[in-house]
CSV table of C-alpha atoms in Angstrom, one decimal:
chain,number,residue,atom,x,y,z
A,1,UNK,CA,-18.9,7.6,5.0
A,2,UNK,CA,-17.8,9.6,1.9
A,3,UNK,CA,-16.0,8.1,-1.5
A,4,UNK,CA,-12.9,9.3,-3.0
A,5,UNK,CA,-12.5,8.0,-6.1
A,6,UNK,CA,-10.7,9.4,-9.0
A,7,UNK,CA,-13.6,11.8,-10.0
A,8,UNK,CA,-13.8,13.4,-6.4
A,9,UNK,CA,-10.0,13.1,-5.8
A,10,UNK,CA,-9.8,16.0,-9.0
A,11,UNK,CA,-12.6,18.1,-7.1
A,12,UNK,CA,-10.6,17.8,-4.0
A,13,UNK,CA,-7.2,17.8,-4.8
A,14,UNK,CA,-4.4,20.4,-4.7
A,15,UNK,CA,-0.6,20.6,-5.6
A,16,UNK,CA,1.6,18.6,-3.8
A,17,UNK,CA,4.4,20.7,-1.5
A,18,UNK,CA,8.0,20.1,-1.5
A,19,UNK,CA,7.9,17.7,1.4
A,20,UNK,CA,5.3,15.3,-0.2
A,21,UNK,CA,7.1,15.3,-3.5
A,22,UNK,CA,10.2,14.3,-1.9
A,23,UNK,CA,7.8,11.0,-0.6
A,24,UNK,CA,7.2,10.2,-4.5
A,25,UNK,CA,10.3,7.8,-5.1
A,26,UNK,CA,9.7,7.2,-8.3
A,27,UNK,CA,10.2,10.5,-9.8
A,28,UNK,CA,14.1,10.1,-9.6
A,29,UNK,CA,13.8,7.5,-12.3
A,30,UNK,CA,12.8,10.0,-14.8
A,31,UNK,CA,14.5,12.6,-16.9
A,32,UNK,CA,14.3,16.3,-16.3
A,33,UNK,CA,11.9,16.7,-19.0
A,34,UNK,CA,9.7,13.9,-17.7
A,35,UNK,CA,10.0,14.8,-14.5
A,36,UNK,CA,8.7,18.5,-14.9
A,37,UNK,CA,5.4,17.0,-16.2
A,38,UNK,CA,4.9,14.4,-13.8
A,39,UNK,CA,5.3,17.4,-11.0
A,40,UNK,CA,2.6,19.3,-12.8
A,41,UNK,CA,0.1,16.9,-13.2
A,42,UNK,CA,0.5,15.1,-9.8
A,43,UNK,CA,-2.0,16.3,-7.1
A,44,UNK,CA,-2.7,15.3,-3.5
A,45,UNK,CA,-5.9,14.9,-1.5
A,46,UNK,CA,-6.9,13.6,2.0
A,47,UNK,CA,-8.8,11.1,3.1
A,48,UNK,CA,-10.3,10.3,6.3
A,49,UNK,CA,-10.8,7.1,8.1
A,50,UNK,CA,-13.1,4.8,6.5
A,51,UNK,CA,-12.9,6.8,3.4
A,52,UNK,CA,-12.9,4.5,-0.1
A,53,UNK,CA,-10.1,5.8,-2.1
A,54,UNK,CA,-11.1,3.2,-4.9
A,55,UNK,CA,-14.2,1.3,-5.2
A,56,UNK,CA,-15.1,-2.1,-7.1
A,57,UNK,CA,-16.4,-1.5,-10.3
A,58,UNK,CA,-15.5,2.3,-10.3
A,59,UNK,CA,-13.6,3.6,-13.3
A,60,UNK,CA,-9.9,4.7,-13.2
A,61,UNK,CA,-9.0,7.5,-13.6
A,62,UNK,CA,-5.7,8.2,-11.5
A,63,UNK,CA,-2.7,6.1,-10.3
A,64,UNK,CA,-2.5,6.6,-6.8
A,65,UNK,CA,0.2,6.4,-3.9
A,66,UNK,CA,0.2,6.8,-0.4
A,67,UNK,CA,2.3,10.0,0.9
A,68,UNK,CA,1.3,9.7,4.6
A,69,UNK,CA,-0.9,7.4,6.5
A,70,UNK,CA,-2.6,3.9,6.0
A,71,UNK,CA,-4.8,2.0,3.5
A,72,UNK,CA,-6.1,-1.5,2.9
A,73,UNK,CA,-6.3,-3.3,-0.5
A,74,UNK,CA,-9.4,-5.9,-0.3
A,75,UNK,CA,-12.1,-7.1,-2.1
A,76,UNK,CA,-15.6,-8.9,-0.7
A,77,UNK,CA,-16.8,-12.6,-2.1
A,78,UNK,CA,-20.3,-13.2,-3.0
A,79,UNK,CA,-20.6,-14.7,0.6
A,80,UNK,CA,-19.8,-11.5,2.3
A,81,UNK,CA,-16.2,-12.6,3.5
A,82,UNK,CA,-13.6,-10.2,3.0
A,83,UNK,CA,-9.9,-10.8,1.9
A,84,UNK,CA,-7.5,-8.5,2.4
A,85,UNK,CA,-4.6,-8.2,-0.1
A,86,UNK,CA,-2.3,-5.5,1.3
A,87,UNK,CA,-1.6,-3.0,3.6
A,88,UNK,CA,-0.6,0.5,1.9
A,89,UNK,CA,1.7,2.5,4.2
A,90,UNK,CA,3.6,5.5,2.8
A,91,UNK,CA,5.7,5.2,0.0
A,92,UNK,CA,3.1,2.7,-1.8
A,93,UNK,CA,1.7,3.3,-5.4
A,94,UNK,CA,-0.6,0.8,-6.5
A,95,UNK,CA,-3.3,-0.2,-9.0
A,96,UNK,CA,-0.7,0.2,-12.3
A,97,UNK,CA,-2.3,-2.8,-13.7
A,98,UNK,CA,-5.6,-1.4,-13.5
A,99,UNK,CA,-4.3,1.7,-15.0
A,100,UNK,CA,-2.4,-0.1,-17.8
A,101,UNK,CA,-5.8,-1.9,-18.7
A,102,UNK,CA,-8.1,1.0,-18.1
A,103,UNK,CA,-10.5,-1.4,-16.3
A,104,UNK,CA,-12.9,-0.7,-13.8
A,105,UNK,CA,-11.3,-1.4,-10.3
A,106,UNK,CA,-11.6,-5.2,-8.6
A,107,UNK,CA,-10.9,-4.1,-5.5
A,108,UNK,CA,-11.4,-1.4,-2.9
A,109,UNK,CA,-8.9,0.9,-1.2
A,110,UNK,CA,-10.0,2.5,2.1
A,111,UNK,CA,-8.4,4.3,4.7
A,112,UNK,CA,-7.6,3.2,7.9
A,113,UNK,CA,-6.3,6.1,9.3
A,114,UNK,CA,-6.2,10.0,7.8
A,115,UNK,CA,-4.5,9.5,4.9
A,116,UNK,CA,-2.4,11.7,2.0
A,117,UNK,CA,-3.0,10.2,-1.1
A,118,UNK,CA,-1.3,11.2,-4.2
A,119,UNK,CA,-2.8,10.6,-7.9
A,120,UNK,CA,-1.1,10.8,-11.1
A,121,UNK,CA,-3.8,11.3,-14.0
A,122,UNK,CA,-4.4,8.0,-16.0
A,123,UNK,CA,-3.4,9.7,-19.2
A,124,UNK,CA,0.1,10.8,-17.6
A,125,UNK,CA,0.6,7.6,-16.3
A,126,UNK,CA,0.6,6.3,-19.9
A,127,UNK,CA,2.5,9.2,-21.3
A,128,UNK,CA,5.1,8.6,-19.4
A,129,UNK,CA,5.2,4.7,-20.3
A,130,UNK,CA,5.2,5.9,-23.9
A,131,UNK,CA,8.1,8.4,-23.3
A,132,UNK,CA,9.9,7.6,-20.2
A,133,UNK,CA,12.7,4.1,-20.0
A,134,UNK,CA,13.1,4.7,-16.2
A,135,UNK,CA,9.5,4.8,-15.6
A,136,UNK,CA,8.7,1.7,-17.6
A,137,UNK,CA,11.9,-0.3,-15.2
A,138,UNK,CA,9.9,1.1,-12.3
A,139,UNK,CA,6.6,0.0,-13.1
A,140,UNK,CA,7.7,-3.4,-14.5
A,141,UNK,CA,9.5,-3.9,-10.9
A,142,UNK,CA,6.2,-2.6,-9.5
A,143,UNK,CA,4.2,-5.5,-11.3
A,144,UNK,CA,6.7,-8.4,-10.5
A,145,UNK,CA,6.6,-7.5,-6.7
A,146,UNK,CA,3.0,-6.9,-6.6
A,147,UNK,CA,2.3,-10.6,-8.1
A,148,UNK,CA,4.8,-12.0,-5.7
A,149,UNK,CA,3.1,-9.7,-2.6
A,150,UNK,CA,-0.6,-11.1,-3.8
A,151,UNK,CA,0.4,-15.0,-4.0
A,152,UNK,CA,1.9,-14.4,-0.5
A,153,UNK,CA,-1.3,-12.8,0.4
A,154,UNK,CA,-3.6,-16.0,-0.7
A,155,UNK,CA,-0.8,-18.0,1.6
A,156,UNK,CA,-1.3,-15.8,4.5
A,157,UNK,CA,-5.2,-16.1,4.2
A,158,UNK,CA,-5.2,-19.5,4.6
A,159,UNK,CA,-3.0,-19.9,7.6
A,160,UNK,CA,-4.2,-21.1,11.0
A,161,UNK,CA,-1.1,-19.9,13.4
A,162,UNK,CA,-1.8,-16.5,14.2
A,163,UNK,CA,1.7,-16.0,15.3
A,164,UNK,CA,2.8,-17.0,12.0
A,165,UNK,CA,0.0,-14.7,10.1
A,166,UNK,CA,1.1,-11.4,11.7
A,167,UNK,CA,4.6,-12.3,11.1
A,168,UNK,CA,4.2,-12.6,7.5
A,169,UNK,CA,1.7,-9.8,7.1
A,170,UNK,CA,4.3,-7.6,9.0
A,171,UNK,CA,7.0,-8.6,6.6
A,172,UNK,CA,4.9,-7.7,3.4
A,173,UNK,CA,4.6,-4.2,5.3
A,174,UNK,CA,8.6,-3.6,5.1
A,175,UNK,CA,8.9,-4.5,1.3
A,176,UNK,CA,11.8,-1.9,-0.1
A,177,UNK,CA,10.5,-1.8,-3.5
A,178,UNK,CA,6.8,-1.5,-3.1
A,179,UNK,CA,7.1,0.8,0.2
A,180,UNK,CA,10.5,2.5,0.2
A,181,UNK,CA,9.0,5.1,2.5
A,182,UNK,CA,8.6,2.8,6.1
A,183,UNK,CA,12.2,1.9,6.6
A,184,UNK,CA,12.7,0.1,9.9
A,185,UNK,CA,10.0,1.8,11.7
A,186,UNK,CA,6.2,1.3,10.9
A,187,UNK,CA,3.5,3.5,12.5
A,188,UNK,CA,1.0,1.3,12.8
A,189,UNK,CA,-1.9,0.6,15.7
A,190,UNK,CA,-2.7,-3.0,16.9
A,191,UNK,CA,-5.9,-2.1,15.8
A,192,UNK,CA,-4.9,-1.6,12.5
A,193,UNK,CA,-2.5,-4.3,12.1
A,194,UNK,CA,-5.9,-6.1,12.9
A,195,UNK,CA,-7.9,-4.9,10.0
A,196,UNK,CA,-4.8,-6.0,7.8
A,197,UNK,CA,-4.5,-9.8,9.2
A,198,UNK,CA,-8.1,-10.2,9.9
A,199,UNK,CA,-8.0,-11.3,13.6
A,200,UNK,CA,-9.0,-9.5,16.7
A,201,UNK,CA,-7.0,-6.9,18.3
A,202,UNK,CA,-6.3,-8.9,21.3
A,203,UNK,CA,-4.8,-11.9,19.1
A,204,UNK,CA,-2.5,-9.6,17.5
A,205,UNK,CA,-1.6,-8.1,20.4
A,206,UNK,CA,-0.6,-12.0,21.7
A,207,UNK,CA,1.4,-12.5,18.6
A,208,UNK,CA,3.6,-8.9,18.2
A,209,UNK,CA,4.6,-10.2,22.1
A,210,UNK,CA,5.6,-13.1,20.8
A,211,UNK,CA,7.7,-11.4,17.8
A,212,UNK,CA,8.9,-9.3,20.5
A,213,UNK,CA,10.2,-11.9,22.5
A,214,UNK,CA,11.9,-13.9,20.2
A,215,UNK,CA,13.9,-10.7,18.9
A,216,UNK,CA,12.5,-10.1,15.8
A,217,UNK,CA,10.6,-6.9,16.4
A,218,UNK,CA,10.4,-4.1,18.9
A,219,UNK,CA,7.1,-2.7,20.1
A,220,UNK,CA,7.6,1.2,20.2
A,221,UNK,CA,5.4,4.3,21.1
A,222,UNK,CA,3.3,4.5,17.8
A,223,UNK,CA,4.7,1.7,16.1
A,224,UNK,CA,6.9,-1.1,15.4
A,225,UNK,CA,10.8,-1.4,14.5
A,226,UNK,CA,11.8,-4.7,12.5
A,227,UNK,CA,15.0,-6.2,13.9
A,228,UNK,CA,15.2,-9.3,11.8
A,229,UNK,CA,13.4,-9.0,8.5
A,230,UNK,CA,14.3,-12.5,7.4
A,231,UNK,CA,13.0,-14.2,10.7
A,232,UNK,CA,9.5,-12.6,10.1
A,233,UNK,CA,9.2,-14.1,6.7
A,234,UNK,CA,10.4,-17.6,7.5
A,235,UNK,CA,10.1,-18.4,11.0
A,236,UNK,CA,7.8,-21.1,12.0
A,237,UNK,CA,5.9,-21.3,15.6
A,238,UNK,CA,4.3,-24.1,17.4
A,239,UNK,CA,0.5,-23.7,17.4
A,240,UNK,CA,-1.1,-22.4,20.8
């Protein structure tokens, strides 16, 4: 299993093409000169299934985002249990708090499928913080939404009802602030959903069938379409 960290991203990186740049939504918050500098510094790289983009204890050198694919943010306890904080679909940028403090990573970021990852060097990130009001607003909104997401993740992890766990986890992947690249259709397999929720593939399949029967989602070829996001966030299901 290869490891992709800030250091190897620099070795294996390439310049983003026009389509990849179009998926970096925060670029539109920048003034022309700021955008020009950011685009010149952005790099992209390919992570294969199982690759680590970030690992606990490694130094931060880039601020990362998902151009295409799916990542998982998690950590392991001293007892060996894994807690998943978030799934990271296209459009997600993450780790801004770690880059801000220039501290080692306290979590792992792993690819659940082949993923195109974008990286902005930490020094460029801090330059934008020092010079761009629009970028500061974007980062502030990111931190606010991320805090709410992590609080929700802790609550989901303690839920005993699998249907509710799947519903809440699925809703978190449709956050329009953190994941503007998702829209109404999420490209995800039931096995990938199982990895994120921490349940078996069979149990996730049952939960998704329940959600579809309720009219909250529609299972389509290659993914899921959300029909009622509010219901995923708030509905309660009876124990089975």
